[in-house]
mmCIF file with all atom_site columns, C-alpha atoms in Angstrom:
data_model
loop_
_atom_site.group_PDB
_atom_site.id
_atom_site.type_symbol
_atom_site.label_atom_id
_atom_site.label_alt_id
_atom_site.label_comp_id
_atom_site.label_asym_id
_atom_site.label_entity_id
_atom_site.label_seq_id
_atom_site.pdbx_PDB_ins_code
_atom_site.Cartn_x
_atom_site.Cartn_y
_atom_site.Cartn_z
_atom_site.occupancy
_atom_site.B_iso_or_equiv
_atom_site.pdbx_formal_charge
_atom_site.auth_seq_id
_atom_site.auth_comp_id
_atom_site.auth_asym_id
_atom_site.auth_atom_id
_atom_site.pdbx_PDB_model_num
ATOM 1   C CA . MET H 1 1   ? -64.252 14.992 -13.694 1.00 61.00 ? 1   MET H CA 1
ATOM 2   C CA . ARG H 1 2   ? -61.654 17.489 -12.656 1.00 67.00 ? 2   ARG H CA 1
ATOM 3   C CA . SER H 1 3   ? -61.017 18.241 -9.006  1.00 67.00 ? 3   SER H CA 1
ATOM 4   C CA . VAL H 1 4   ? -61.122 21.838 -7.818  1.00 62.00 ? 4   VAL H CA 1
ATOM 5   C CA . ALA H 1 5   ? -58.861 22.799 -4.967  1.00 60.00 ? 5   ALA H CA 1
ATOM 6   C CA . ILE H 1 6   ? -60.478 24.660 -2.121  1.00 70.00 ? 6   ILE H CA 1
ATOM 7   C CA . ARG H 1 7   ? -58.250 27.177 -0.421  1.00 73.00 ? 7   ARG H CA 1
ATOM 8   C CA . ALA H 1 8   ? -58.604 28.551 3.035   1.00 76.00 ? 8   ALA H CA 1
ATOM 9   C CA . HIS H 1 9   ? -59.019 32.272 3.438   1.00 78.00 ? 9   HIS H CA 1
ATOM 10  C CA . PRO H 1 10  ? -55.588 33.865 4.067   1.00 81.00 ? 10  PRO H CA 1
ATOM 11  C CA . LEU H 1 11  ? -56.685 35.022 7.536   1.00 83.00 ? 11  LEU H CA 1
ATOM 12  C CA . VAL H 1 12  ? -57.766 31.519 8.489   1.00 85.00 ? 12  VAL H CA 1
ATOM 13  C CA . PHE H 1 13  ? -54.606 29.986 7.013   1.00 89.00 ? 13  PHE H CA 1
ATOM 14  C CA . GLY H 1 14  ? -52.458 32.528 8.843   1.00 91.00 ? 14  GLY H CA 1
ATOM 15  C CA . THR H 1 15  ? -54.258 31.773 12.091  1.00 91.00 ? 15  THR H CA 1
ATOM 16  C CA . ILE H 1 16  ? -53.624 28.059 11.668  1.00 93.00 ? 16  ILE H CA 1
ATOM 17  C CA . VAL H 1 17  ? -49.911 28.688 11.032  1.00 93.00 ? 17  VAL H CA 1
ATOM 18  C CA . PHE H 1 18  ? -49.793 30.997 14.067  1.00 95.00 ? 18  PHE H CA 1
ATOM 19  C CA . LEU H 1 19  ? -51.495 28.377 16.245  1.00 96.00 ? 19  LEU H CA 1
ATOM 20  C CA . ALA H 1 20  ? -49.011 25.757 15.044  1.00 96.00 ? 20  ALA H CA 1
ATOM 21  C CA . SER H 1 21  ? -46.173 28.000 16.217  1.00 97.00 ? 21  SER H CA 1
ATOM 22  C CA . GLU H 1 22  ? -47.948 28.620 19.523  1.00 96.00 ? 22  GLU H CA 1
ATOM 23  C CA . SER H 1 23  ? -48.325 24.858 19.926  1.00 97.00 ? 23  SER H CA 1
ATOM 24  C CA . MET H 1 24  ? -44.550 24.653 19.802  1.00 98.00 ? 24  MET H CA 1
ATOM 25  C CA . VAL H 1 25  ? -44.254 27.274 22.548  1.00 97.00 ? 25  VAL H CA 1
ATOM 26  C CA . PHE H 1 26  ? -46.554 25.313 24.829  1.00 98.00 ? 26  PHE H CA 1
ATOM 27  C CA . ALA H 1 27  ? -44.882 22.023 23.867  1.00 98.00 ? 27  ALA H CA 1
ATOM 28  C CA . ALA H 1 28  ? -41.529 23.496 24.908  1.00 98.00 ? 28  ALA H CA 1
ATOM 29  C CA . LEU H 1 29  ? -42.957 24.710 28.219  1.00 98.00 ? 29  LEU H CA 1
ATOM 30  C CA . LEU H 1 30  ? -44.560 21.335 28.886  1.00 97.00 ? 30  LEU H CA 1
ATOM 31  C CA . ALA H 1 31  ? -41.305 19.578 27.979  1.00 97.00 ? 31  ALA H CA 1
ATOM 32  C CA . ALA H 1 32  ? -39.477 21.793 30.478  1.00 96.00 ? 32  ALA H CA 1
ATOM 33  C CA . TYR H 1 33  ? -42.095 20.975 33.116  1.00 96.00 ? 33  TYR H CA 1
ATOM 34  C CA . TYR H 1 34  ? -41.768 17.227 32.572  1.00 95.00 ? 34  TYR H CA 1
ATOM 35  C CA . ASP H 1 35  ? -37.978 17.450 32.429  1.00 95.00 ? 35  ASP H CA 1
ATOM 36  C CA . LEU H 1 36  ? -37.936 19.215 35.801  1.00 94.00 ? 36  LEU H CA 1
ATOM 37  C CA . ARG H 1 37  ? -40.462 16.759 37.173  1.00 93.00 ? 37  ARG H CA 1
ATOM 38  C CA . GLY H 1 38  ? -38.384 13.816 35.977  1.00 92.00 ? 38  GLY H CA 1
ATOM 39  C CA . SER H 1 39  ? -35.170 15.114 37.503  1.00 92.00 ? 39  SER H CA 1
ATOM 40  C CA . THR H 1 40  ? -36.638 16.069 40.878  1.00 90.00 ? 40  THR H CA 1
ATOM 41  C CA . ALA H 1 41  ? -37.183 13.474 43.593  1.00 88.00 ? 41  ALA H CA 1
ATOM 42  C CA . VAL H 1 42  ? -40.325 15.086 45.014  1.00 88.00 ? 42  VAL H CA 1
ATOM 43  C CA . TRP H 1 43  ? -42.694 16.896 42.663  1.00 89.00 ? 43  TRP H CA 1
ATOM 44  C CA . PRO H 1 44  ? -44.284 19.263 43.394  1.00 90.00 ? 44  PRO H CA 1
ATOM 45  C CA . PRO H 1 45  ? -42.080 20.365 46.284  1.00 88.00 ? 45  PRO H CA 1
ATOM 46  C CA . PRO H 1 46  ? -43.381 19.636 49.803  1.00 88.00 ? 46  PRO H CA 1
ATOM 47  C CA . GLY H 1 47  ? -45.893 22.176 51.021  1.00 86.00 ? 47  GLY H CA 1
ATOM 48  C CA . VAL H 1 48  ? -47.048 23.333 47.582  1.00 89.00 ? 48  VAL H CA 1
ATOM 49  C CA . ALA H 1 49  ? -50.797 23.854 47.703  1.00 87.00 ? 49  ALA H CA 1
ATOM 50  C CA . LEU H 1 50  ? -52.758 24.303 44.495  1.00 88.00 ? 50  LEU H CA 1
ATOM 51  C CA . ASP H 1 51  ? -56.456 25.017 44.068  1.00 89.00 ? 51  ASP H CA 1
ATOM 52  C CA . ALA H 1 52  ? -57.328 22.114 41.791  1.00 91.00 ? 52  ALA H CA 1
ATOM 53  C CA . ALA H 1 53  ? -61.065 22.478 42.487  1.00 93.00 ? 53  ALA H CA 1
ATOM 54  C CA . GLY H 1 54  ? -61.085 26.191 41.682  1.00 93.00 ? 54  GLY H CA 1
ATOM 55  C CA . MET H 1 55  ? -59.194 25.635 38.472  1.00 96.00 ? 55  MET H CA 1
ATOM 56  C CA . ALA H 1 56  ? -61.558 22.764 37.606  1.00 97.00 ? 56  ALA H CA 1
ATOM 57  C CA . VAL H 1 57  ? -64.286 25.413 37.636  1.00 97.00 ? 57  VAL H CA 1
ATOM 58  C CA . GLY H 1 58  ? -62.009 27.508 35.400  1.00 97.00 ? 58  GLY H CA 1
ATOM 59  C CA . THR H 1 59  ? -61.676 24.535 33.057  1.00 98.00 ? 59  THR H CA 1
ATOM 60  C CA . LEU H 1 60  ? -65.459 24.229 32.969  1.00 98.00 ? 60  LEU H CA 1
ATOM 61  C CA . LEU H 1 61  ? -65.731 27.947 32.145  1.00 98.00 ? 61  LEU H CA 1
ATOM 62  C CA . LEU H 1 62  ? -63.299 27.592 29.237  1.00 98.00 ? 62  LEU H CA 1
ATOM 63  C CA . GLY H 1 63  ? -65.246 24.534 28.039  1.00 98.00 ? 63  GLY H CA 1
ATOM 64  C CA . ILE H 1 64  ? -68.507 26.459 28.163  1.00 98.00 ? 64  ILE H CA 1
ATOM 65  C CA . GLY H 1 65  ? -66.767 29.295 26.320  1.00 97.00 ? 65  GLY H CA 1
ATOM 66  C CA . SER H 1 66  ? -65.664 26.883 23.622  1.00 98.00 ? 66  SER H CA 1
ATOM 67  C CA . VAL H 1 67  ? -69.237 25.677 23.160  1.00 98.00 ? 67  VAL H CA 1
ATOM 68  C CA . THR H 1 68  ? -70.663 29.210 23.083  1.00 98.00 ? 68  THR H CA 1
ATOM 69  C CA . MET H 1 69  ? -67.950 30.196 20.585  1.00 97.00 ? 69  MET H CA 1
ATOM 70  C CA . ALA H 1 70  ? -68.982 27.316 18.316  1.00 97.00 ? 70  ALA H CA 1
ATOM 71  C CA . VAL H 1 71  ? -72.601 28.489 18.523  1.00 97.00 ? 71  VAL H CA 1
ATOM 72  C CA . ALA H 1 72  ? -71.490 32.075 17.803  1.00 94.00 ? 72  ALA H CA 1
ATOM 73  C CA . GLN H 1 73  ? -69.559 30.953 14.746  1.00 93.00 ? 73  GLN H CA 1
ATOM 74  C CA . ALA H 1 74  ? -72.493 28.942 13.431  1.00 93.00 ? 74  ALA H CA 1
ATOM 75  C CA . ALA H 1 75  ? -74.866 31.844 14.076  1.00 92.00 ? 75  ALA H CA 1
ATOM 76  C CA . ALA H 1 76  ? -72.547 34.300 12.317  1.00 88.00 ? 76  ALA H CA 1
ATOM 77  C CA . THR H 1 77  ? -72.372 32.109 9.213   1.00 86.00 ? 77  THR H CA 1
ATOM 78  C CA . ARG H 1 78  ? -76.185 32.047 9.161   1.00 87.00 ? 78  ARG H CA 1
ATOM 79  C CA . SER H 1 79  ? -76.292 35.856 9.538   1.00 83.00 ? 79  SER H CA 1
ATOM 80  C CA . ASN H 1 80  ? -77.931 35.565 12.948  1.00 88.00 ? 80  ASN H CA 1
ATOM 81  C CA . ARG H 1 81  ? -75.964 38.466 14.421  1.00 87.00 ? 81  ARG H CA 1
ATOM 82  C CA . ARG H 1 82  ? -78.064 38.730 17.537  1.00 91.00 ? 82  ARG H CA 1
ATOM 83  C CA . LEU H 1 83  ? -77.402 35.138 18.619  1.00 95.00 ? 83  LEU H CA 1
ATOM 84  C CA . ALA H 1 84  ? -73.760 35.406 17.530  1.00 92.00 ? 84  ALA H CA 1
ATOM 85  C CA . ARG H 1 85  ? -73.254 38.536 19.617  1.00 92.00 ? 85  ARG H CA 1
ATOM 86  C CA . LEU H 1 86  ? -74.977 36.979 22.652  1.00 96.00 ? 86  LEU H CA 1
ATOM 87  C CA . MET H 1 87  ? -72.783 33.887 22.411  1.00 96.00 ? 87  MET H CA 1
ATOM 88  C CA . LEU H 1 88  ? -69.661 36.019 22.000  1.00 95.00 ? 88  LEU H CA 1
ATOM 89  C CA . ILE H 1 89  ? -70.603 37.968 25.121  1.00 95.00 ? 89  ILE H CA 1
ATOM 90  C CA . LEU H 1 90  ? -71.131 34.714 27.038  1.00 97.00 ? 90  LEU H CA 1
ATOM 91  C CA . THR H 1 91  ? -67.773 33.437 25.788  1.00 97.00 ? 91  THR H CA 1
ATOM 92  C CA . THR H 1 92  ? -66.120 36.665 26.933  1.00 97.00 ? 92  THR H CA 1
ATOM 93  C CA . LEU H 1 93  ? -67.763 36.416 30.352  1.00 97.00 ? 93  LEU H CA 1
ATOM 94  C CA . ALA H 1 94  ? -66.556 32.818 30.702  1.00 98.00 ? 94  ALA H CA 1
ATOM 95  C CA . ALA H 1 95  ? -63.055 34.008 29.786  1.00 98.00 ? 95  ALA H CA 1
ATOM 96  C CA . PHE H 1 96  ? -63.169 36.763 32.397  1.00 98.00 ? 96  PHE H CA 1
ATOM 97  C CA . GLY H 1 97  ? -64.336 34.192 34.947  1.00 98.00 ? 97  GLY H CA 1
ATOM 98  C CA . PHE H 1 98  ? -61.374 31.986 34.089  1.00 98.00 ? 98  PHE H CA 1
ATOM 99  C CA . LEU H 1 99  ? -58.952 34.916 34.321  1.00 98.00 ? 99  LEU H CA 1
ATOM 100 C CA . GLY H 1 100 ? -60.356 35.833 37.731  1.00 97.00 ? 100 GLY H CA 1
ATOM 101 C CA . LEU H 1 101 ? -59.957 32.280 38.997  1.00 97.00 ? 101 LEU H CA 1
ATOM 102 C CA . GLU H 1 102 ? -56.398 32.100 37.671  1.00 97.00 ? 102 GLU H CA 1
ATOM 103 C CA . TRP H 1 103 ? -55.573 35.407 39.345  1.00 96.00 ? 103 TRP H CA 1
ATOM 104 C CA . MET H 1 104 ? -57.018 34.135 42.626  1.00 95.00 ? 104 MET H CA 1
ATOM 105 C CA . ASP H 1 105 ? -55.001 30.936 42.266  1.00 94.00 ? 105 ASP H CA 1
ATOM 106 C CA . TRP H 1 106 ? -51.812 32.948 41.829  1.00 94.00 ? 106 TRP H CA 1
ATOM 107 C CA . SER H 1 107 ? -52.697 35.196 44.770  1.00 92.00 ? 107 SER H CA 1
ATOM 108 C CA . SER H 1 108 ? -53.299 32.272 47.109  1.00 91.00 ? 108 SER H CA 1
ATOM 109 C CA . ALA H 1 109 ? -50.316 30.157 45.991  1.00 89.00 ? 109 ALA H CA 1
ATOM 110 C CA . ASN H 1 110 ? -47.823 29.509 48.767  1.00 89.00 ? 110 ASN H CA 1
ATOM 111 C CA . PHE H 1 111 ? -44.855 29.645 46.375  1.00 90.00 ? 111 PHE H CA 1
ATOM 112 C CA . HIS H 1 112 ? -43.427 32.278 44.057  1.00 88.00 ? 112 HIS H CA 1
ATOM 113 C CA . ILE H 1 113 ? -41.959 32.457 40.585  1.00 89.00 ? 113 ILE H CA 1
ATOM 114 C CA . ASP H 1 114 ? -38.452 32.959 41.974  1.00 87.00 ? 114 ASP H CA 1
ATOM 115 C CA . GLY H 1 115 ? -38.590 30.526 44.888  1.00 81.00 ? 115 GLY H CA 1
ATOM 116 C CA . VAL H 1 116 ? -38.101 27.070 43.374  1.00 85.00 ? 116 VAL H CA 1
ATOM 117 C CA . ALA H 1 117 ? -37.979 25.595 39.869  1.00 90.00 ? 117 ALA H CA 1
ATOM 118 C CA . TYR H 1 118 ? -41.556 24.401 40.336  1.00 93.00 ? 118 TYR H CA 1
ATOM 119 C CA . GLY H 1 119 ? -42.757 27.969 40.872  1.00 92.00 ? 119 GLY H CA 1
ATOM 120 C CA . THR H 1 120 ? -40.871 29.204 37.836  1.00 94.00 ? 120 THR H CA 1
ATOM 121 C CA . ILE H 1 121 ? -42.309 26.615 35.456  1.00 96.00 ? 121 ILE H CA 1
ATOM 122 C CA . TYR H 1 122 ? -45.774 26.836 37.023  1.00 95.00 ? 122 TYR H CA 1
ATOM 123 C CA . TYR H 1 123 ? -45.962 30.593 36.496  1.00 96.00 ? 123 TYR H CA 1
ATOM 124 C CA . ALA H 1 124 ? -44.391 30.321 33.034  1.00 97.00 ? 124 ALA H CA 1
ATOM 125 C CA . LEU H 1 125 ? -47.038 27.798 31.948  1.00 97.00 ? 125 LEU H CA 1
ATOM 126 C CA . THR H 1 126 ? -50.045 29.462 33.526  1.00 97.00 ? 126 THR H CA 1
ATOM 127 C CA . GLY H 1 127 ? -48.835 32.996 32.770  1.00 97.00 ? 127 GLY H CA 1
ATOM 128 C CA . THR H 1 128 ? -48.342 32.226 29.085  1.00 98.00 ? 128 THR H CA 1
ATOM 129 C CA . HIS H 1 129 ? -51.806 30.712 28.955  1.00 98.00 ? 129 HIS H CA 1
ATOM 130 C CA . PHE H 1 130 ? -53.249 33.671 30.901  1.00 98.00 ? 130 PHE H CA 1
ATOM 131 C CA . ALA H 1 131 ? -51.818 36.018 28.251  1.00 98.00 ? 131 ALA H CA 1
ATOM 132 C CA . HIS H 1 132 ? -53.436 33.938 25.517  1.00 98.00 ? 132 HIS H CA 1
ATOM 133 C CA . VAL H 1 133 ? -56.826 34.041 27.246  1.00 98.00 ? 133 VAL H CA 1
ATOM 134 C CA . LEU H 1 134 ? -56.473 37.806 27.684  1.00 98.00 ? 134 LEU H CA 1
ATOM 135 C CA . ALA H 1 135 ? -55.670 38.181 23.976  1.00 98.00 ? 135 ALA H CA 1
ATOM 136 C CA . GLY H 1 136 ? -58.696 35.996 23.268  1.00 97.00 ? 136 GLY H CA 1
ATOM 137 C CA . VAL H 1 137 ? -60.901 38.374 25.263  1.00 97.00 ? 137 VAL H CA 1
ATOM 138 C CA . VAL H 1 138 ? -59.720 41.248 23.074  1.00 97.00 ? 138 VAL H CA 1
ATOM 139 C CA . LEU H 1 139 ? -60.405 39.237 19.901  1.00 95.00 ? 139 LEU H CA 1
ATOM 140 C CA . LEU H 1 140 ? -63.833 38.120 21.124  1.00 95.00 ? 140 LEU H CA 1
ATOM 141 C CA . ALA H 1 141 ? -64.785 41.677 22.018  1.00 93.00 ? 141 ALA H CA 1
ATOM 142 C CA . ALA H 1 142 ? -63.610 42.928 18.620  1.00 91.00 ? 142 ALA H CA 1
ATOM 143 C CA . VAL H 1 143 ? -65.713 40.342 16.800  1.00 90.00 ? 143 VAL H CA 1
ATOM 144 C CA . ALA H 1 144 ? -68.765 41.134 18.968  1.00 89.00 ? 144 ALA H CA 1
ATOM 145 C CA . ILE H 1 145 ? -68.381 44.862 18.344  1.00 87.00 ? 145 ILE H CA 1
ATOM 146 C CA . PHE H 1 146 ? -67.691 44.648 14.618  1.00 84.00 ? 146 PHE H CA 1
ATOM 147 C CA . LEU H 1 147 ? -70.100 41.835 13.780  1.00 80.00 ? 147 LEU H CA 1
ATOM 148 C CA . ARG H 1 148 ? -72.085 44.119 11.458  1.00 71.00 ? 148 ARG H CA 1
ATOM 149 C CA . ARG H 1 149 ? -69.048 45.118 9.420   1.00 69.00 ? 149 ARG H CA 1
ATOM 150 C CA . PRO H 1 150 ? -68.568 43.661 5.933   1.00 62.00 ? 150 PRO H CA 1
ATOM 151 C CA . ALA H 1 151 ? -65.669 41.498 7.154   1.00 57.00 ? 151 ALA H CA 1
ATOM 152 C CA . PHE H 1 152 ? -68.076 39.513 9.334   1.00 60.00 ? 152 PHE H CA 1
ATOM 153 C CA . THR H 1 153 ? -71.050 38.953 7.032   1.00 58.00 ? 153 THR H CA 1
ATOM 154 C CA . ARG H 1 154 ? -72.334 35.553 5.963   1.00 52.00 ? 154 ARG H CA 1
ATOM 155 C CA . GLU H 1 155 ? -70.215 35.641 2.826   1.00 60.00 ? 155 GLU H CA 1
ATOM 156 C CA . HIS H 1 156 ? -67.121 36.894 4.647   1.00 70.00 ? 156 HIS H CA 1
ATOM 157 C CA . HIS H 1 157 ? -66.858 35.163 7.990   1.00 78.00 ? 157 HIS H CA 1
ATOM 158 C CA . ALA H 1 158 ? -63.129 34.389 8.012   1.00 81.00 ? 158 ALA H CA 1
ATOM 159 C CA . GLY H 1 159 ? -62.624 36.731 10.980  1.00 84.00 ? 159 GLY H CA 1
ATOM 160 C CA . VAL H 1 160 ? -65.129 34.828 13.090  1.00 89.00 ? 160 VAL H CA 1
ATOM 161 C CA . GLU H 1 161 ? -63.656 31.520 11.960  1.00 90.00 ? 161 GLU H CA 1
ATOM 162 C CA . ALA H 1 162 ? -60.109 32.606 12.802  1.00 92.00 ? 162 ALA H CA 1
ATOM 163 C CA . VAL H 1 163 ? -61.106 33.804 16.282  1.00 94.00 ? 163 VAL H CA 1
ATOM 164 C CA . ALA H 1 164 ? -63.034 30.564 16.826  1.00 96.00 ? 164 ALA H CA 1
ATOM 165 C CA . TYR H 1 165 ? -59.943 28.513 15.987  1.00 96.00 ? 165 TYR H CA 1
ATOM 166 C CA . TYR H 1 166 ? -57.892 30.633 18.356  1.00 97.00 ? 166 TYR H CA 1
ATOM 167 C CA . TRP H 1 167 ? -60.416 30.260 21.163  1.00 98.00 ? 167 TRP H CA 1
ATOM 168 C CA . HIS H 1 168 ? -60.726 26.498 20.774  1.00 97.00 ? 168 HIS H CA 1
ATOM 169 C CA . PHE H 1 169 ? -56.923 26.315 20.790  1.00 98.00 ? 169 PHE H CA 1
ATOM 170 C CA . VAL H 1 170 ? -56.833 28.214 24.098  1.00 98.00 ? 170 VAL H CA 1
ATOM 171 C CA . PHE H 1 171 ? -59.262 25.697 25.586  1.00 98.00 ? 171 PHE H CA 1
ATOM 172 C CA . VAL H 1 172 ? -57.422 22.613 24.329  1.00 98.00 ? 172 VAL H CA 1
ATOM 173 C CA . VAL H 1 173 ? -54.089 23.962 25.584  1.00 98.00 ? 173 VAL H CA 1
ATOM 174 C CA . TRP H 1 174 ? -55.637 24.555 28.992  1.00 98.00 ? 174 TRP H CA 1
ATOM 175 C CA . LEU H 1 175 ? -56.830 20.935 29.110  1.00 98.00 ? 175 LEU H CA 1
ATOM 176 C CA . ALA H 1 176 ? -53.216 19.824 28.651  1.00 97.00 ? 176 ALA H CA 1
ATOM 177 C CA . LEU H 1 177 ? -51.983 22.312 31.253  1.00 98.00 ? 177 LEU H CA 1
ATOM 178 C CA . TYR H 1 178 ? -54.679 21.425 33.777  1.00 97.00 ? 178 TYR H CA 1
ATOM 179 C CA . ALA H 1 179 ? -53.981 17.711 33.405  1.00 96.00 ? 179 ALA H CA 1
ATOM 180 C CA . THR H 1 180 ? -50.235 18.304 33.730  1.00 95.00 ? 180 THR H CA 1
ATOM 181 C CA . ILE H 1 181 ? -50.330 20.651 36.698  1.00 95.00 ? 181 ILE H CA 1
ATOM 182 C CA . PHE H 1 182 ? -53.303 19.453 38.705  1.00 92.00 ? 182 PHE H CA 1
ATOM 183 C CA . LEU H 1 183 ? -53.859 15.794 37.817  1.00 92.00 ? 183 LEU H CA 1
ATOM 184 C CA . VAL H 1 184 ? -50.437 14.280 37.045  1.00 86.00 ? 184 VAL H CA 1
ATOM 185 C CA . ARG H 1 185 ? -48.639 14.501 40.347  1.00 74.00 ? 185 ARG H CA 1
#
């Protein structure tokens, strides 16, 4: 019997390559964080107050968004547009909730991006992730709006799959960032 190769849709393949490159960006930022942490006697600097509990809620929101995105993807592949759209809306709302909590965390932080190295790397890490979540909101909204278009039918669901990969990536990256910033002290 002869084996038949199965190829990923170009959009999905491109998304995976893009996410691999984005993984390198976050790996570099995390390496910088740990390098600074390793070369500083006291980390974080004395007096730094972070809202670990608030961002734990943000982590929960991103986790819920990842689950609702998985349900949306499954519903879209079964041509259940109504459920897919509802789950995409819930995912978007969870993302907005996370963005609001991150913004509040920045607003209440007692350090700034230009004050100490800790502030610089903290805002670089969380700001880069914030931008990715914001881009995810745009992608989620686009999929929810255009779900009836031919590009998002049961036979052609690469767009939904690509956005799902992106969204799950955003969640997994946040788990690494949350653990690094709020748990590993």
